[in-house]
PDB file of C-alpha atoms in Angstrom:
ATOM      1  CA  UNK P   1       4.797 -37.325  -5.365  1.00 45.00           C
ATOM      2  CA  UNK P   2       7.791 -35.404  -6.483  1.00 50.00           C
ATOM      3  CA  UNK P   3      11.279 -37.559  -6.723  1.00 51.00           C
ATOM      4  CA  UNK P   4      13.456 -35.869  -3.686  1.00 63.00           C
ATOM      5  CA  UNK P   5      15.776 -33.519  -4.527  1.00 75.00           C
ATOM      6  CA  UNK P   6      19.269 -34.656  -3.015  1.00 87.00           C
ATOM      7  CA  UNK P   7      22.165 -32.037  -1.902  1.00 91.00           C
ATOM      8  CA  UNK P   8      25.367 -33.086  -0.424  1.00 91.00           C
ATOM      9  CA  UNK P   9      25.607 -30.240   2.024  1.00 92.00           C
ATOM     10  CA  UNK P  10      22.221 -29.109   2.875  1.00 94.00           C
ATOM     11  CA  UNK P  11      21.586 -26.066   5.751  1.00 96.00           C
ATOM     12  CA  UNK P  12      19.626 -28.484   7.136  1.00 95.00           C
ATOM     13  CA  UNK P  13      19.924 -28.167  11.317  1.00 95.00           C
ATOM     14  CA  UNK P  14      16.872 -29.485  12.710  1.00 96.00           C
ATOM     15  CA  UNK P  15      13.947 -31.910  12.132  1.00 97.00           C
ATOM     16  CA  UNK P  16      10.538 -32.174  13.911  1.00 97.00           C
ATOM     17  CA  UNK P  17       8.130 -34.275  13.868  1.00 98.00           C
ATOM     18  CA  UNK P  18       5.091 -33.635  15.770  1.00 98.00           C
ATOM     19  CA  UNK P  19       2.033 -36.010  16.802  1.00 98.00           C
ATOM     20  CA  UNK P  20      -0.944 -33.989  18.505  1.00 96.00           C
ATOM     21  CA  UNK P  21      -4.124 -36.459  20.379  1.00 96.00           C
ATOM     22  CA  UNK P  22      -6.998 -36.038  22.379  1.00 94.00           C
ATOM     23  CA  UNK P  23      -5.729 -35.974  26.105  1.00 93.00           C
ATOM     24  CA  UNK P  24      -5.036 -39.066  28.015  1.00 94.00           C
ATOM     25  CA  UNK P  25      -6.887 -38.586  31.209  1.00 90.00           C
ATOM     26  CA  UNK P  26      -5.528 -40.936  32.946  1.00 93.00           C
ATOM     27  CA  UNK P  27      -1.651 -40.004  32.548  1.00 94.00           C
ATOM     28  CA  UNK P  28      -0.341 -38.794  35.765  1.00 92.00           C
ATOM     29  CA  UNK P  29       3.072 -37.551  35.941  1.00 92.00           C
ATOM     30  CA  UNK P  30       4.909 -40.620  37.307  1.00 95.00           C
ATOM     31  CA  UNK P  31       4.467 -42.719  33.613  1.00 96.00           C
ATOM     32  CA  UNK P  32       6.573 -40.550  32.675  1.00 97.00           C
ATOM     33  CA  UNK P  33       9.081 -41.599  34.697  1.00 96.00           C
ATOM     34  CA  UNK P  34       8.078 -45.243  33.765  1.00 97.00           C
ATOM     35  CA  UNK P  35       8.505 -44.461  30.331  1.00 98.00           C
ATOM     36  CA  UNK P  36      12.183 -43.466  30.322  1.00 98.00           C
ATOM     37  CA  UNK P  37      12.665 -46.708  31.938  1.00 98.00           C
ATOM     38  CA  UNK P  38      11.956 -48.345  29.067  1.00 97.00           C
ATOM     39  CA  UNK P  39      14.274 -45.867  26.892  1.00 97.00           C
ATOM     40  CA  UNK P  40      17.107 -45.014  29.041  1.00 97.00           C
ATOM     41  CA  UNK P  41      19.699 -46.816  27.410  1.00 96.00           C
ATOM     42  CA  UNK P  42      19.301 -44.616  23.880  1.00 97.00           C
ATOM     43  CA  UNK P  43      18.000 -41.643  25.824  1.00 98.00           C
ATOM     44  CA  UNK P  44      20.050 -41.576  29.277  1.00 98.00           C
ATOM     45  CA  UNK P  45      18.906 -37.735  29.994  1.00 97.00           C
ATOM     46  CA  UNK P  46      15.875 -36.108  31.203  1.00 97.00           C
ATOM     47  CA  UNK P  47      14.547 -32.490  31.656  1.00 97.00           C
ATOM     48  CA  UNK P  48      11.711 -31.190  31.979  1.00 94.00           C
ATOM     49  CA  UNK P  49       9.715 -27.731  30.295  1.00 93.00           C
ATOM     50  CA  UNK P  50       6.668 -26.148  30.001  1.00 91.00           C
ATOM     51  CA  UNK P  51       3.773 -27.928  28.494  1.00 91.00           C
ATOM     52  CA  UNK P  52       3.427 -26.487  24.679  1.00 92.00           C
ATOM     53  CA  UNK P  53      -0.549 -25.404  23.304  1.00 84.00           C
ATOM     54  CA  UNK P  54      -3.295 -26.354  25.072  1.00 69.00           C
ATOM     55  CA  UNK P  55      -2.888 -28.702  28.137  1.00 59.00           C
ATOM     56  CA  UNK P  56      -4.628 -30.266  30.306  1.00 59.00           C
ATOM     57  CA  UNK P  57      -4.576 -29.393  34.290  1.00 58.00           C
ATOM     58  CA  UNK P  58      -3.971 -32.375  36.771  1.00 57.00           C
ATOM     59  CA  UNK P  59      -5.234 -31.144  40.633  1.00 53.00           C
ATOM     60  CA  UNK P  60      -4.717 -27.956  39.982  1.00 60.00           C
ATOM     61  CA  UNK P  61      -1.263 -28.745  38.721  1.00 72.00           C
ATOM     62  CA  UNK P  62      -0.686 -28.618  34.799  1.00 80.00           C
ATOM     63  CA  UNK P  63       1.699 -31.688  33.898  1.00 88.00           C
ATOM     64  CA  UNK P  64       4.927 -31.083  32.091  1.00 91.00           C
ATOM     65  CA  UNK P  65       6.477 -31.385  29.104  1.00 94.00           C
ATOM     66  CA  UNK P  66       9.340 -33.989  29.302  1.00 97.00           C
ATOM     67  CA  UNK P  67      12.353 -34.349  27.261  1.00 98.00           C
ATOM     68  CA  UNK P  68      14.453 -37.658  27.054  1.00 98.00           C
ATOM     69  CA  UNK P  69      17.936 -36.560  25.090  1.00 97.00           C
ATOM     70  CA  UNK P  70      19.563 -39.100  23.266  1.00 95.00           C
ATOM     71  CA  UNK P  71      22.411 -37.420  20.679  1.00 89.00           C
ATOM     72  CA  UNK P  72      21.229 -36.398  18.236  1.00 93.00           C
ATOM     73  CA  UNK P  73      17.526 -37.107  19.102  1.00 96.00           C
ATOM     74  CA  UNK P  74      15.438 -35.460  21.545  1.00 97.00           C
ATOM     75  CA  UNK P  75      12.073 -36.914  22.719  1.00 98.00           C
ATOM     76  CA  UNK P  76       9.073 -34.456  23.966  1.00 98.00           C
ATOM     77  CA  UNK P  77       6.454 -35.787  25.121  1.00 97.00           C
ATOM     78  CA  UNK P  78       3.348 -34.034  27.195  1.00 94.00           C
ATOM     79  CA  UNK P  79      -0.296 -35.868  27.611  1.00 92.00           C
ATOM     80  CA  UNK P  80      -1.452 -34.842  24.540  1.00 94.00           C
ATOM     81  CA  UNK P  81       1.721 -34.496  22.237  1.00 96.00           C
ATOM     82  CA  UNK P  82       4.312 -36.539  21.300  1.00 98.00           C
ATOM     83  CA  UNK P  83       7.786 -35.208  19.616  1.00 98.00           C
ATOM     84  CA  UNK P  84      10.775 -36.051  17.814  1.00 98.00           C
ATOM     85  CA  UNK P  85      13.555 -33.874  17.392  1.00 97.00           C
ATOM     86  CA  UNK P  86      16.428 -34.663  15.487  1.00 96.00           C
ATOM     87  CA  UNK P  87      19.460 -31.926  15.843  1.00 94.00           C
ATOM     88  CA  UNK P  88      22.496 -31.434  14.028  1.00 92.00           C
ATOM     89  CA  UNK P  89      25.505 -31.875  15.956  1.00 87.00           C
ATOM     90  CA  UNK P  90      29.079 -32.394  14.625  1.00 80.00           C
ATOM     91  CA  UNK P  91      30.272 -35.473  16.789  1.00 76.00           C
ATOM     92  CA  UNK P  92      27.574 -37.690  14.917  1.00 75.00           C
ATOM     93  CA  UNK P  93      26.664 -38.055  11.204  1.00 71.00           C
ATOM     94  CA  UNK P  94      24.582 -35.559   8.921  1.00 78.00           C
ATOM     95  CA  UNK P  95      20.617 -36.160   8.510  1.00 80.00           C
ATOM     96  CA  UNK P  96      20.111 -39.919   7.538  1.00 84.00           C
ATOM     97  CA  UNK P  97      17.315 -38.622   5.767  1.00 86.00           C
ATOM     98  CA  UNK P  98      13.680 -38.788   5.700  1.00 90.00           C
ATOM     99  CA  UNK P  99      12.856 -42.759   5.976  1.00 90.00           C
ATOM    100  CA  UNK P 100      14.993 -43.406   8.973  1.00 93.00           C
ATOM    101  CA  UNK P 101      13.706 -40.544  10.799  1.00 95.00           C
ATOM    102  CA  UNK P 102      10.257 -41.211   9.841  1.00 96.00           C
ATOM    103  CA  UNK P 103      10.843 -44.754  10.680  1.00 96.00           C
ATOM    104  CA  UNK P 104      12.504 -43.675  13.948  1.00 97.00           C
ATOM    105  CA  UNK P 105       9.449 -41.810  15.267  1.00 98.00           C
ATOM    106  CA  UNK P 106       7.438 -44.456  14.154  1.00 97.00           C
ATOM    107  CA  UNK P 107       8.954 -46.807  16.531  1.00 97.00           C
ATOM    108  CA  UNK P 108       9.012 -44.776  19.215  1.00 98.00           C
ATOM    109  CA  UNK P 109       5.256 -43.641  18.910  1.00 98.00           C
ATOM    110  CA  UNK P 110       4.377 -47.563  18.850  1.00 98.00           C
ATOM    111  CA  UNK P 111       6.385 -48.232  21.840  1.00 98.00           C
ATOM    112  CA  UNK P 112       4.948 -44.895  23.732  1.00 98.00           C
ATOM    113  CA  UNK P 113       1.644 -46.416  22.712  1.00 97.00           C
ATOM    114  CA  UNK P 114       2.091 -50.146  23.790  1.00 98.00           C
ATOM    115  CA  UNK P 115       2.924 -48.500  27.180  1.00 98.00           C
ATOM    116  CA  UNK P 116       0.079 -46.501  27.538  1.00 98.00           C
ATOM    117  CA  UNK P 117      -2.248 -49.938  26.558  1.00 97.00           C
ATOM    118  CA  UNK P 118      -0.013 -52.110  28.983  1.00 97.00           C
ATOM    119  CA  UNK P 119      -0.756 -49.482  32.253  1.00 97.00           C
ATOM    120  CA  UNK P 120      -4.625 -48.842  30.751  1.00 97.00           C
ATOM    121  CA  UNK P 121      -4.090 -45.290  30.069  1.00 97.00           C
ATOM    122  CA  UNK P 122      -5.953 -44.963  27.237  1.00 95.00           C
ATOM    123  CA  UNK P 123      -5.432 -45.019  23.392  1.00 95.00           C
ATOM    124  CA  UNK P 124      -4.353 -41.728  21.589  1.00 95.00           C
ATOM    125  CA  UNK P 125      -6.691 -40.167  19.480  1.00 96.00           C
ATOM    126  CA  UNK P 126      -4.626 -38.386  16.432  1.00 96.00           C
ATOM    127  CA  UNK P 127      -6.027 -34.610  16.114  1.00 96.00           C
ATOM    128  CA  UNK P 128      -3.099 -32.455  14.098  1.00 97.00           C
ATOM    129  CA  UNK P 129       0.195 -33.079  12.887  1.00 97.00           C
ATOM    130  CA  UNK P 130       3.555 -30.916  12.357  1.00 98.00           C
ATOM    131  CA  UNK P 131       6.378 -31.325  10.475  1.00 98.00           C
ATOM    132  CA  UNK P 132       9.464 -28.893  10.544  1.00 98.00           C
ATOM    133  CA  UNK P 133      12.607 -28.483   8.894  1.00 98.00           C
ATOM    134  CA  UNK P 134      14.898 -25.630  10.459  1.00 97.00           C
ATOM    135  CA  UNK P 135      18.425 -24.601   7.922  1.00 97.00           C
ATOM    136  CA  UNK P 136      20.734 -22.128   9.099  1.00 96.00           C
ATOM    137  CA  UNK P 137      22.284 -20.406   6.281  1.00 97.00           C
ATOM    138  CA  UNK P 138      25.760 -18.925   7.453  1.00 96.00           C
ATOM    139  CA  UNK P 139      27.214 -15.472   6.131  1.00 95.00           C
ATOM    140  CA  UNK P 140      29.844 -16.266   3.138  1.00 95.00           C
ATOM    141  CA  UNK P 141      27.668 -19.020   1.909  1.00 95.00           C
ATOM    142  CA  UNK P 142      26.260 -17.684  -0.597  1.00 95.00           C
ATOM    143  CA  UNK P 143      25.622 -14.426   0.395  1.00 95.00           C
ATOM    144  CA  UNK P 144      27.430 -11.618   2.576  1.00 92.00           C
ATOM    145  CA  UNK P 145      25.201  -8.941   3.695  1.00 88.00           C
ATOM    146  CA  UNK P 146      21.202  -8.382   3.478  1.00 88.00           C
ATOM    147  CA  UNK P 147      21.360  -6.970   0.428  1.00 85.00           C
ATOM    148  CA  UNK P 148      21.986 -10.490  -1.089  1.00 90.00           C
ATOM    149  CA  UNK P 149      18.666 -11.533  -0.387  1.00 92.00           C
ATOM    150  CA  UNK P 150      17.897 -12.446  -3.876  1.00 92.00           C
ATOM    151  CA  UNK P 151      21.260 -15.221  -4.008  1.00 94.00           C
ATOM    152  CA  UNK P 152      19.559 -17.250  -1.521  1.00 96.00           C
ATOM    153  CA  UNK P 153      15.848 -16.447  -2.158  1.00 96.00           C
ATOM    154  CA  UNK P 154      14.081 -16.528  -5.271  1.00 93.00           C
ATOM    155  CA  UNK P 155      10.807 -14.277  -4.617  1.00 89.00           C
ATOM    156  CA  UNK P 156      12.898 -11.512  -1.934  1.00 88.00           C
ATOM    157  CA  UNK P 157      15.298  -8.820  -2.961  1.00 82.00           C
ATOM    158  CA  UNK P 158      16.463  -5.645  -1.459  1.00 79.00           C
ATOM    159  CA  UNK P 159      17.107  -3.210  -4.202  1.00 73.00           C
ATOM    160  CA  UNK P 160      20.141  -1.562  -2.461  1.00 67.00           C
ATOM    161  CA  UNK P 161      20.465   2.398  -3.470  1.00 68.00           C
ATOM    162  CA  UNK P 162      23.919   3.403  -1.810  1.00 66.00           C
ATOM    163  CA  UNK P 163      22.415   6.987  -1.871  1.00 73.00           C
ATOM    164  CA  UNK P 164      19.677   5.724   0.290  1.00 76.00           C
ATOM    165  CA  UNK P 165      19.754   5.266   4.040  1.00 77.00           C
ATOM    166  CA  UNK P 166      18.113   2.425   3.695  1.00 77.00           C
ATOM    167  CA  UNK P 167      20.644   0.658   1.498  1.00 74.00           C
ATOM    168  CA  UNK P 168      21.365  -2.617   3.423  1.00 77.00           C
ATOM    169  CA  UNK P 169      18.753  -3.731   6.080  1.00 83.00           C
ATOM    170  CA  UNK P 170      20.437  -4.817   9.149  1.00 82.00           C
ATOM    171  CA  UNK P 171      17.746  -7.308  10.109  1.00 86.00           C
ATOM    172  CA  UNK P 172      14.854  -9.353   8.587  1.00 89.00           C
ATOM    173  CA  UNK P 173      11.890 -11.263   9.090  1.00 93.00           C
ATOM    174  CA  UNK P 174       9.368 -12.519   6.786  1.00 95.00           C
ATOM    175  CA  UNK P 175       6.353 -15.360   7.247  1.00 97.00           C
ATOM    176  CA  UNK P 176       4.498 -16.690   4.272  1.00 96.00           C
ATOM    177  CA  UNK P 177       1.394 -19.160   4.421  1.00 97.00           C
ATOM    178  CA  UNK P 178       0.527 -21.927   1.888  1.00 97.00           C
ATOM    179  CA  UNK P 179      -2.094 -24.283   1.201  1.00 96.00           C
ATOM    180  CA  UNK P 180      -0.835 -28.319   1.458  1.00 94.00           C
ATOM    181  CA  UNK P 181      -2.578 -30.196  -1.326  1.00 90.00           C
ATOM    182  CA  UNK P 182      -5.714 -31.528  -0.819  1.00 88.00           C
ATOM    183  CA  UNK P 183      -6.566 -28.980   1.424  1.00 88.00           C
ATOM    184  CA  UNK P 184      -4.550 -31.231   4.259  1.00 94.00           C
ATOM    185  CA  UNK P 185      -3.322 -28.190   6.020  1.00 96.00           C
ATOM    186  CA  UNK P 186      -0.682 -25.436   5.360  1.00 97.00           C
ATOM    187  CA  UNK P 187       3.244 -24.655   4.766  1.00 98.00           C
ATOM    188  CA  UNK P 188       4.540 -21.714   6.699  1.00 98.00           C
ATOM    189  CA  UNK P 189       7.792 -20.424   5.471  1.00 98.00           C
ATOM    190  CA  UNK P 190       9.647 -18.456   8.043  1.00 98.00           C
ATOM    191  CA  UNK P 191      13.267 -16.067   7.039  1.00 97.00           C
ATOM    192  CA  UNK P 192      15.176 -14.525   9.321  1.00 95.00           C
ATOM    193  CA  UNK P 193      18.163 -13.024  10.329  1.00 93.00           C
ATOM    194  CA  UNK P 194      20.437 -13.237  13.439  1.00 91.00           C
ATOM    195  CA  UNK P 195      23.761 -13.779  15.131  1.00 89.00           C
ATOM    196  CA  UNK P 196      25.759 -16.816  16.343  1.00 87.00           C
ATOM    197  CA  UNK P 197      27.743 -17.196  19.916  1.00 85.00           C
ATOM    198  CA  UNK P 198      30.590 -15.672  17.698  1.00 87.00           C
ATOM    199  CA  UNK P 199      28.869 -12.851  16.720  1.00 85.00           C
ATOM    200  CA  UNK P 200      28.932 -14.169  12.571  1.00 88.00           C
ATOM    201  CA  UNK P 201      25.907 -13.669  11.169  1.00 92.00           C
ATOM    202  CA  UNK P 202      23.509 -16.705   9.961  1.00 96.00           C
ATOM    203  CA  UNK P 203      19.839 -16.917   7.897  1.00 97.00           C
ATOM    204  CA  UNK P 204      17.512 -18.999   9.390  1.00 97.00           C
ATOM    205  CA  UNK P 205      14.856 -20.392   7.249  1.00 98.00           C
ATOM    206  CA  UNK P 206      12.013 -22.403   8.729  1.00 98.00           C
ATOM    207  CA  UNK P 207       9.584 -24.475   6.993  1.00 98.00           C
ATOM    208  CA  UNK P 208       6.918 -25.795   9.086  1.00 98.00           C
ATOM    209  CA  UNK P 209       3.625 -28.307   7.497  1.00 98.00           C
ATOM    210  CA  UNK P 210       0.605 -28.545  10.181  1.00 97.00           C
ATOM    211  CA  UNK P 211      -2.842 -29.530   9.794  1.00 97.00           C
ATOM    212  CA  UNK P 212      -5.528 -32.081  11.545  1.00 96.00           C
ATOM    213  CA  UNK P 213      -4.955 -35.499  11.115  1.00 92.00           C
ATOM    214  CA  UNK P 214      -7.180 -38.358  11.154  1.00 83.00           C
ATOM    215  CA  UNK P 215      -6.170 -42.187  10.616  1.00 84.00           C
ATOM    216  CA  UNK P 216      -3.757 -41.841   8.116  1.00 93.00           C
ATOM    217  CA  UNK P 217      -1.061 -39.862  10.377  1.00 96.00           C
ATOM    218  CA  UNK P 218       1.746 -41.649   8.421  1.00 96.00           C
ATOM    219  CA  UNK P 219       0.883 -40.386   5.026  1.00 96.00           C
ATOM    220  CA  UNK P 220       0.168 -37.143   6.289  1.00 97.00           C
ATOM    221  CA  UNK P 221       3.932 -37.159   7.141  1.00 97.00           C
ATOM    222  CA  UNK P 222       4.619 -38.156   3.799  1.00 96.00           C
ATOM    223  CA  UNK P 223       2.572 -35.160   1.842  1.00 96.00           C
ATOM    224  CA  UNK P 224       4.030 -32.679   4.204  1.00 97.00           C
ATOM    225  CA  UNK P 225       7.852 -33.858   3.494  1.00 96.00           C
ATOM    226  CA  UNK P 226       7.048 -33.773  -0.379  1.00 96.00           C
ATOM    227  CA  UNK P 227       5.721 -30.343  -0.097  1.00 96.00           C
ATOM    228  CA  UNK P 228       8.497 -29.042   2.115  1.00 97.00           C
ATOM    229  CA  UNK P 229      11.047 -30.758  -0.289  1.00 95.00           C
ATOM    230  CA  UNK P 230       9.094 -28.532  -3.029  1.00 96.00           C
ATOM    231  CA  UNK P 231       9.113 -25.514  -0.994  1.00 97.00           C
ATOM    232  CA  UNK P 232      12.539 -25.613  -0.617  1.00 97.00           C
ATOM    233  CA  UNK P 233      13.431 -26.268  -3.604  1.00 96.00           C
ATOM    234  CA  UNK P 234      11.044 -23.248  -4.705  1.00 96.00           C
ATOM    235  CA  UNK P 235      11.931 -20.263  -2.605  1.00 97.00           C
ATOM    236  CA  UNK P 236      15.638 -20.995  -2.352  1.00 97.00           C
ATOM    237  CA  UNK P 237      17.691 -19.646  -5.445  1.00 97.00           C
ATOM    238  CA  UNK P 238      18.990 -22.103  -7.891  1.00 96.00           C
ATOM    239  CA  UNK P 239      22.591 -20.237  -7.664  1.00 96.00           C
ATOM    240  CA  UNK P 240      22.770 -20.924  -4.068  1.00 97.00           C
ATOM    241  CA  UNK P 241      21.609 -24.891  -4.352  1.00 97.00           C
ATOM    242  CA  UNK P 242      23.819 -25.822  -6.841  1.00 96.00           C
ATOM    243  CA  UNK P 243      27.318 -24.009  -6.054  1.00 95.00           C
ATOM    244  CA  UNK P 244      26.939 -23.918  -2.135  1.00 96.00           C
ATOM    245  CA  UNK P 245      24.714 -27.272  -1.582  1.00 96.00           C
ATOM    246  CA  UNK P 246      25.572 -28.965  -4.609  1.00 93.00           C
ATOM    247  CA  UNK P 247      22.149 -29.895  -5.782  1.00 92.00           C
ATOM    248  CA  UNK P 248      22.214 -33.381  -7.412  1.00 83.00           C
TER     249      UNK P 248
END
């Protein structure tokens, strides 16, 4: 694999890592509950949402998706999905990289499944996998208006014409699909613009790795970090990573 590229102030926001399994048909909504038990120390909160993809309907009642939030992780987990979010948030340290967040979910998948073998619920069945890195890119890093499109990304420009009317875009959005080696799934690489609480405005780009999984779910993970590293690395400009995030 490809030696990681390290930056000492990467965009980086958010991490996901996503486990998808056959259904467990005998999860009922109250193991949820029991399952925080065993967690609420680290992860004292608990909401609820709506299930994500397919789910499965309980009595004519789908079950929910439940969070358990622990600063700066968040836990989702439905009866067919289980999630780890990790979220950048100023009153704890930056991204302690891939290992201990790998390692992290890791722990936490084993414990969700020693729970579901202690109360007979079944044993998940790995079916697809997801990993996501989400990195805001704030206005006067690196860039200032749309029409700097090609200081932050390699492959887009906007050609700005100040006779034109269309000289500087005042939005974007662009999706790109790639094929993961060993035809193990895809990248999708997702750009776009918007506005913060404070009206400032940011580039968000997304880089997302999913395809199915069988046994080896672990070095799945590990192929779809190397290629995000590499498609990072790729379709970010080399201006931009070494003046703003101080590629090392």
């Amino acid at each position: 694999m490809t030696a990681s590229l390290h930056y000492e102030a990467p965009p980086l926001i958010e991490v996901v890592y996503d486990l998808e399994f056959q259904p467990l048909d005998a999860f009922r909504a109250p193991h949820f509950g029991l399952f925080w038990s065993r967690l609420v120390e680290s992860f004292p909160r608990c909401e609820q949402a709506p299930p994500l993809g397919d789910f499965q309907i309980i009595a004519g009642i789908p079950l929910p998706r439940v969070w358990l939030l622990g600063e700066p992780f968040l836990i989702q987990m439905q009866n067919n999905r289980f999630i780890l979010n990790w979220r950048k948030d100023p009153d704890f340290a930056d991204y302690p990289r891939y290992p201990k967040v790998k390692d992290k979910f890791r722990e936490l998948y084993a414990n969700f499944s020693d729970f579901l073998s202690e109360y007979n619920l079944g044993v998940p069945v790995p079916t697809a996998c997801e990993l996501r890195y989400v990195n805001q890119i704030d206005q006067g890093s690196g860039w200032n208006s749309l029409g700097d499109l090609s200081k932050v990304f390699r492959h887009i420009c906007w050609n700005a014409d100040s006779e034109s009317i269309l000289a500087n875009p005042l939005a974007i959005a662009w999706t790109g699909h790639f094929q993961l080696p060993g035809d193990m799934g895809k990248v999708v690489i997702n750009i776009k613009h918007g506005n913060k609480a404070d009206d400032t405005s940011v580039l968000i780009l997304e880089l997302v790795a999913q395809g199915p999984v069988g046994d080896d779910v672990w070095g799945w993970f590990d192929v779809a970090r190397d290629s995000l590293n590499r498609s990072f690395r790729d379709v970010t400009a080399d201006e931009i990573q070494e003046n703003v995030w101080r590629r090392k």
